[in-house]
């Protein structure tokens, strides 16, 4: 299946979806967003990585920041923090550059790799799949996650199992998105660290959406 440009979901949504299906729906279907110390810290972490003016070339290494990527087959789009291109005869041509280059995405994260799910690796893998489709290049076997807490990068093997996990998540996300479905709340310990805990409204009747609830309250106050 090939998705249209207007149907592409955000790659960054994989993080929200794995953390909480309801949180993802509130952000990507209801269009509700609130910051907290964790999201603000992540924004600061990405500020330098997303500065397009910092594109660098170091010999046979070309560093591109804030590179937009998409995949119509995967149905996702986003922006890579960093994509490193190394000169290699097996690589692809880049407009304005001599020779052939092999791409490798590098994603920046504020914490560490001590997490309970594959969210970081899945997001990175989705970026690689997009790059492969866009540049018609060979399979990217390894990419990297840089963690701010440890100040080091960690290699991620982009194997078949991880790629299928990414495709499965995007398929489920699309099912929710097409139906406009926001899952009911399922309170967990992680709710305390969610930036949307004040907007989640766990007592909201399941038949209503958060957006409809907020709109109705706004109308009541205006009367």
Tab-separated table of C-alpha atoms in Angstrom:
chain	number	residue	atom	x	y	z
A	1	UNK	CA	0.000	0.000	0.000
A	2	UNK	CA	1.223	3.485	-0.874
A	3	UNK	CA	0.065	6.313	1.411
A	4	UNK	CA	-0.545	9.836	0.118
A	5	UNK	CA	1.497	12.751	1.413
A	6	UNK	CA	-1.469	14.043	3.411
A	7	UNK	CA	-1.857	10.656	5.136
A	8	UNK	CA	1.669	10.309	6.531
A	9	UNK	CA	1.874	9.946	10.312
A	10	UNK	CA	4.663	11.440	12.394
A	11	UNK	CA	7.587	9.124	13.106
A	12	UNK	CA	7.981	10.757	16.527
A	13	UNK	CA	4.489	9.461	17.326
A	14	UNK	CA	5.955	5.982	17.764
A	15	UNK	CA	7.356	7.181	21.107
A	16	UNK	CA	3.945	8.417	22.249
A	17	UNK	CA	2.182	5.289	20.972
A	18	UNK	CA	4.468	2.881	22.830
A	19	UNK	CA	4.289	4.966	26.007
A	20	UNK	CA	0.491	5.093	25.950
A	21	UNK	CA	-2.053	4.546	23.149
A	22	UNK	CA	-4.306	7.166	24.709
A	23	UNK	CA	-1.508	9.740	24.913
A	24	UNK	CA	-0.751	9.211	21.220
A	25	UNK	CA	-4.405	9.699	20.299
A	26	UNK	CA	-4.704	12.856	22.411
A	27	UNK	CA	-1.699	14.360	20.620
A	28	UNK	CA	-2.157	13.109	17.062
A	29	UNK	CA	-5.945	12.819	16.794
A	30	UNK	CA	-7.274	15.275	19.393
A	31	UNK	CA	-4.350	17.685	18.774
A	32	UNK	CA	-3.763	18.326	22.468
A	33	UNK	CA	-0.280	19.048	23.789
A	34	UNK	CA	1.222	20.166	27.086
A	35	UNK	CA	4.883	20.426	28.109
A	36	UNK	CA	6.483	19.231	31.321
A	37	UNK	CA	10.100	19.039	32.517
A	38	UNK	CA	10.729	15.877	30.472
A	39	UNK	CA	9.389	17.183	27.156
A	40	UNK	CA	11.086	20.555	27.696
A	41	UNK	CA	14.386	18.804	28.366
A	42	UNK	CA	14.008	16.792	25.199
A	43	UNK	CA	13.341	19.945	23.188
A	44	UNK	CA	16.552	21.538	24.459
A	45	UNK	CA	18.453	18.344	23.713
A	46	UNK	CA	17.352	18.469	20.079
A	47	UNK	CA	17.933	22.194	19.555
A	48	UNK	CA	21.531	21.874	18.338
A	49	UNK	CA	20.877	18.691	16.381
A	50	UNK	CA	18.110	20.427	14.406
A	51	UNK	CA	20.154	23.489	13.460
A	52	UNK	CA	20.446	23.134	9.682
A	53	UNK	CA	23.206	25.762	9.626
A	54	UNK	CA	25.515	23.244	11.340
A	55	UNK	CA	25.933	20.938	8.327
A	56	UNK	CA	29.548	19.766	8.378
A	57	UNK	CA	32.017	17.957	6.148
A	58	UNK	CA	35.005	16.234	7.683
A	59	UNK	CA	36.993	14.504	4.989
A	60	UNK	CA	34.941	11.471	3.927
A	61	UNK	CA	32.206	12.227	6.451
A	62	UNK	CA	29.273	14.538	5.693
A	63	UNK	CA	26.976	15.455	8.614
A	64	UNK	CA	23.469	16.685	7.765
A	65	UNK	CA	21.154	17.951	10.518
A	66	UNK	CA	17.362	18.201	10.655
A	67	UNK	CA	16.936	16.159	7.488
A	68	UNK	CA	13.268	15.653	6.441
A	69	UNK	CA	12.398	12.056	5.572
A	70	UNK	CA	9.282	10.148	4.544
A	71	UNK	CA	8.081	6.777	3.314
A	72	UNK	CA	4.859	6.263	1.367
A	73	UNK	CA	5.145	2.518	1.889
A	74	UNK	CA	5.530	2.854	5.655
A	75	UNK	CA	3.111	5.768	5.877
A	76	UNK	CA	5.350	7.966	8.017
A	77	UNK	CA	7.367	11.164	7.871
A	78	UNK	CA	9.565	13.185	10.164
A	79	UNK	CA	12.928	14.847	10.591
A	80	UNK	CA	16.175	13.100	11.495
A	81	UNK	CA	18.296	14.774	14.155
A	82	UNK	CA	21.455	13.852	12.249
A	83	UNK	CA	22.221	11.790	9.172
A	84	UNK	CA	25.872	10.927	8.626
A	85	UNK	CA	26.974	10.181	5.066
A	86	UNK	CA	30.275	8.327	4.644
A	87	UNK	CA	32.001	8.231	1.294
A	88	UNK	CA	31.778	4.703	-0.085
A	89	UNK	CA	31.673	3.185	-3.572
A	90	UNK	CA	28.538	1.227	-2.541
A	91	UNK	CA	26.671	4.381	-1.600
A	92	UNK	CA	24.357	6.771	-3.449
A	93	UNK	CA	24.882	10.056	-5.242
A	94	UNK	CA	24.131	13.314	-3.411
A	95	UNK	CA	23.303	16.469	-5.339
A	96	UNK	CA	26.195	18.910	-5.220
A	97	UNK	CA	28.643	16.339	-3.816
A	98	UNK	CA	31.216	14.240	-5.625
A	99	UNK	CA	31.378	10.488	-5.186
A	100	UNK	CA	29.038	7.999	-3.505
A	101	UNK	CA	27.804	8.179	0.079
A	102	UNK	CA	26.324	5.704	2.582
A	103	UNK	CA	23.695	7.214	4.943
A	104	UNK	CA	23.358	6.471	8.657
A	105	UNK	CA	20.798	8.200	10.947
A	106	UNK	CA	21.728	9.274	14.479
A	107	UNK	CA	18.898	10.096	16.908
A	108	UNK	CA	19.467	12.172	20.067
A	109	UNK	CA	17.695	11.282	23.330
A	110	UNK	CA	17.853	13.097	26.659
A	111	UNK	CA	17.936	10.087	29.003
A	112	UNK	CA	19.690	6.739	28.770
A	113	UNK	CA	19.100	3.381	27.109
A	114	UNK	CA	17.740	1.904	30.354
A	115	UNK	CA	14.146	1.786	29.174
A	116	UNK	CA	11.406	-0.821	29.230
A	117	UNK	CA	10.482	-0.741	25.548
A	118	UNK	CA	11.898	-0.396	22.046
A	119	UNK	CA	10.554	3.100	21.375
A	120	UNK	CA	13.926	4.727	20.697
A	121	UNK	CA	15.106	1.893	18.470
A	122	UNK	CA	11.805	1.781	16.607
A	123	UNK	CA	11.871	5.522	15.908
A	124	UNK	CA	15.435	5.230	14.616
A	125	UNK	CA	14.516	2.226	12.486
A	126	UNK	CA	11.564	4.083	10.959
A	127	UNK	CA	13.907	6.904	9.980
A	128	UNK	CA	16.240	4.418	8.290
A	129	UNK	CA	13.360	2.843	6.352
A	130	UNK	CA	12.368	6.300	5.108
A	131	UNK	CA	15.937	7.077	4.023
A	132	UNK	CA	16.208	3.765	2.165
A	133	UNK	CA	13.037	4.525	0.214
A	134	UNK	CA	13.894	8.166	-0.486
A	135	UNK	CA	17.443	7.543	-1.672
A	136	UNK	CA	16.840	4.075	-3.153
A	137	UNK	CA	19.901	2.928	-1.254
A	138	UNK	CA	20.932	-0.417	0.169
A	139	UNK	CA	19.539	-1.624	3.483
A	140	UNK	CA	20.929	0.356	6.419
A	141	UNK	CA	22.031	-2.355	8.798
A	142	UNK	CA	23.172	-0.207	11.733
A	143	UNK	CA	22.202	3.225	13.065
A	144	UNK	CA	22.931	5.064	16.317
A	145	UNK	CA	21.210	6.532	19.372
A	146	UNK	CA	23.023	9.266	21.302
A	147	UNK	CA	21.948	9.587	24.931
A	148	UNK	CA	22.413	12.869	26.785
A	149	UNK	CA	22.622	11.232	30.193
A	150	UNK	CA	25.572	8.999	29.269
A	151	UNK	CA	26.931	11.337	26.560
A	152	UNK	CA	27.665	8.451	24.257
A	153	UNK	CA	26.164	6.849	21.187
A	154	UNK	CA	24.947	3.268	21.052
A	155	UNK	CA	24.733	1.125	17.929
A	156	UNK	CA	21.335	-0.301	16.983
A	157	UNK	CA	21.013	-3.302	14.679
A	158	UNK	CA	18.139	-2.633	12.274
A	159	UNK	CA	17.202	-6.271	11.862
A	160	UNK	CA	14.082	-7.873	10.418
A	161	UNK	CA	12.385	-8.244	13.807
A	162	UNK	CA	12.741	-4.531	14.609
A	163	UNK	CA	11.546	-3.512	11.143
A	164	UNK	CA	8.431	-5.683	11.467
A	165	UNK	CA	7.767	-4.189	14.885
A	166	UNK	CA	7.865	-0.699	13.343
A	167	UNK	CA	5.483	-1.691	10.551
A	168	UNK	CA	3.119	-3.316	13.042
A	169	UNK	CA	3.016	-0.192	15.204
A	170	UNK	CA	2.344	2.100	12.219
A	171	UNK	CA	-0.439	-0.188	11.038
A	172	UNK	CA	-2.131	-0.042	14.449
A	173	UNK	CA	-1.639	3.729	14.618
A	174	UNK	CA	-3.343	4.103	11.243
A	175	UNK	CA	-6.262	2.011	12.394
A	176	UNK	CA	-6.817	4.397	15.319
A	177	UNK	CA	-6.227	7.457	13.143
A	178	UNK	CA	-8.693	6.484	10.401
A	179	UNK	CA	-11.385	5.698	12.973
A	180	UNK	CA	-10.610	8.810	15.012
A	181	UNK	CA	-10.429	6.503	18.005
A	182	UNK	CA	-9.067	7.661	21.374
A	183	UNK	CA	-8.630	4.702	23.762
A	184	UNK	CA	-10.075	4.857	27.261
A	185	UNK	CA	-7.673	5.645	30.064
A	186	UNK	CA	-5.864	2.781	31.800
A	187	UNK	CA	-4.165	4.279	34.878
A	188	UNK	CA	-0.567	3.158	35.375
A	189	UNK	CA	2.447	4.329	37.356
A	190	UNK	CA	3.854	6.082	34.283
A	191	UNK	CA	0.821	8.397	34.227
A	192	UNK	CA	2.559	10.543	36.861
A	193	UNK	CA	5.322	11.463	34.374
A	194	UNK	CA	2.966	12.121	31.436
A	195	UNK	CA	2.851	15.728	30.225
A	196	UNK	CA	-0.853	15.263	29.432
A	197	UNK	CA	-1.930	13.980	32.842
A	198	UNK	CA	-4.012	17.133	33.436
A	199	UNK	CA	-5.674	16.831	30.016
A	200	UNK	CA	-6.204	13.067	30.017
A	201	UNK	CA	-9.450	13.363	32.019
A	202	UNK	CA	-9.731	9.770	33.264
A	203	UNK	CA	-13.338	10.368	34.408
A	204	UNK	CA	-14.433	11.424	30.946
A	205	UNK	CA	-17.260	9.182	29.600
A	206	UNK	CA	-15.868	6.788	27.010
A	207	UNK	CA	-18.348	7.967	24.379
A	208	UNK	CA	-16.881	11.468	24.278
A	209	UNK	CA	-13.523	12.746	23.113
A	210	UNK	CA	-11.330	15.092	25.121
A	211	UNK	CA	-11.654	17.708	22.392
A	212	UNK	CA	-15.475	17.554	22.511
A	213	UNK	CA	-15.367	17.830	26.300
A	214	UNK	CA	-13.104	20.899	26.193
A	215	UNK	CA	-15.234	22.517	23.471
A	216	UNK	CA	-18.412	21.967	25.459
A	217	UNK	CA	-16.868	23.499	28.594
A	218	UNK	CA	-15.662	26.484	26.576
A	219	UNK	CA	-19.151	27.039	25.193
A	220	UNK	CA	-20.640	26.828	28.687
A	221	UNK	CA	-18.254	29.497	29.987
A	222	UNK	CA	-19.045	31.765	27.037
A	223	UNK	CA	-22.793	31.656	27.734
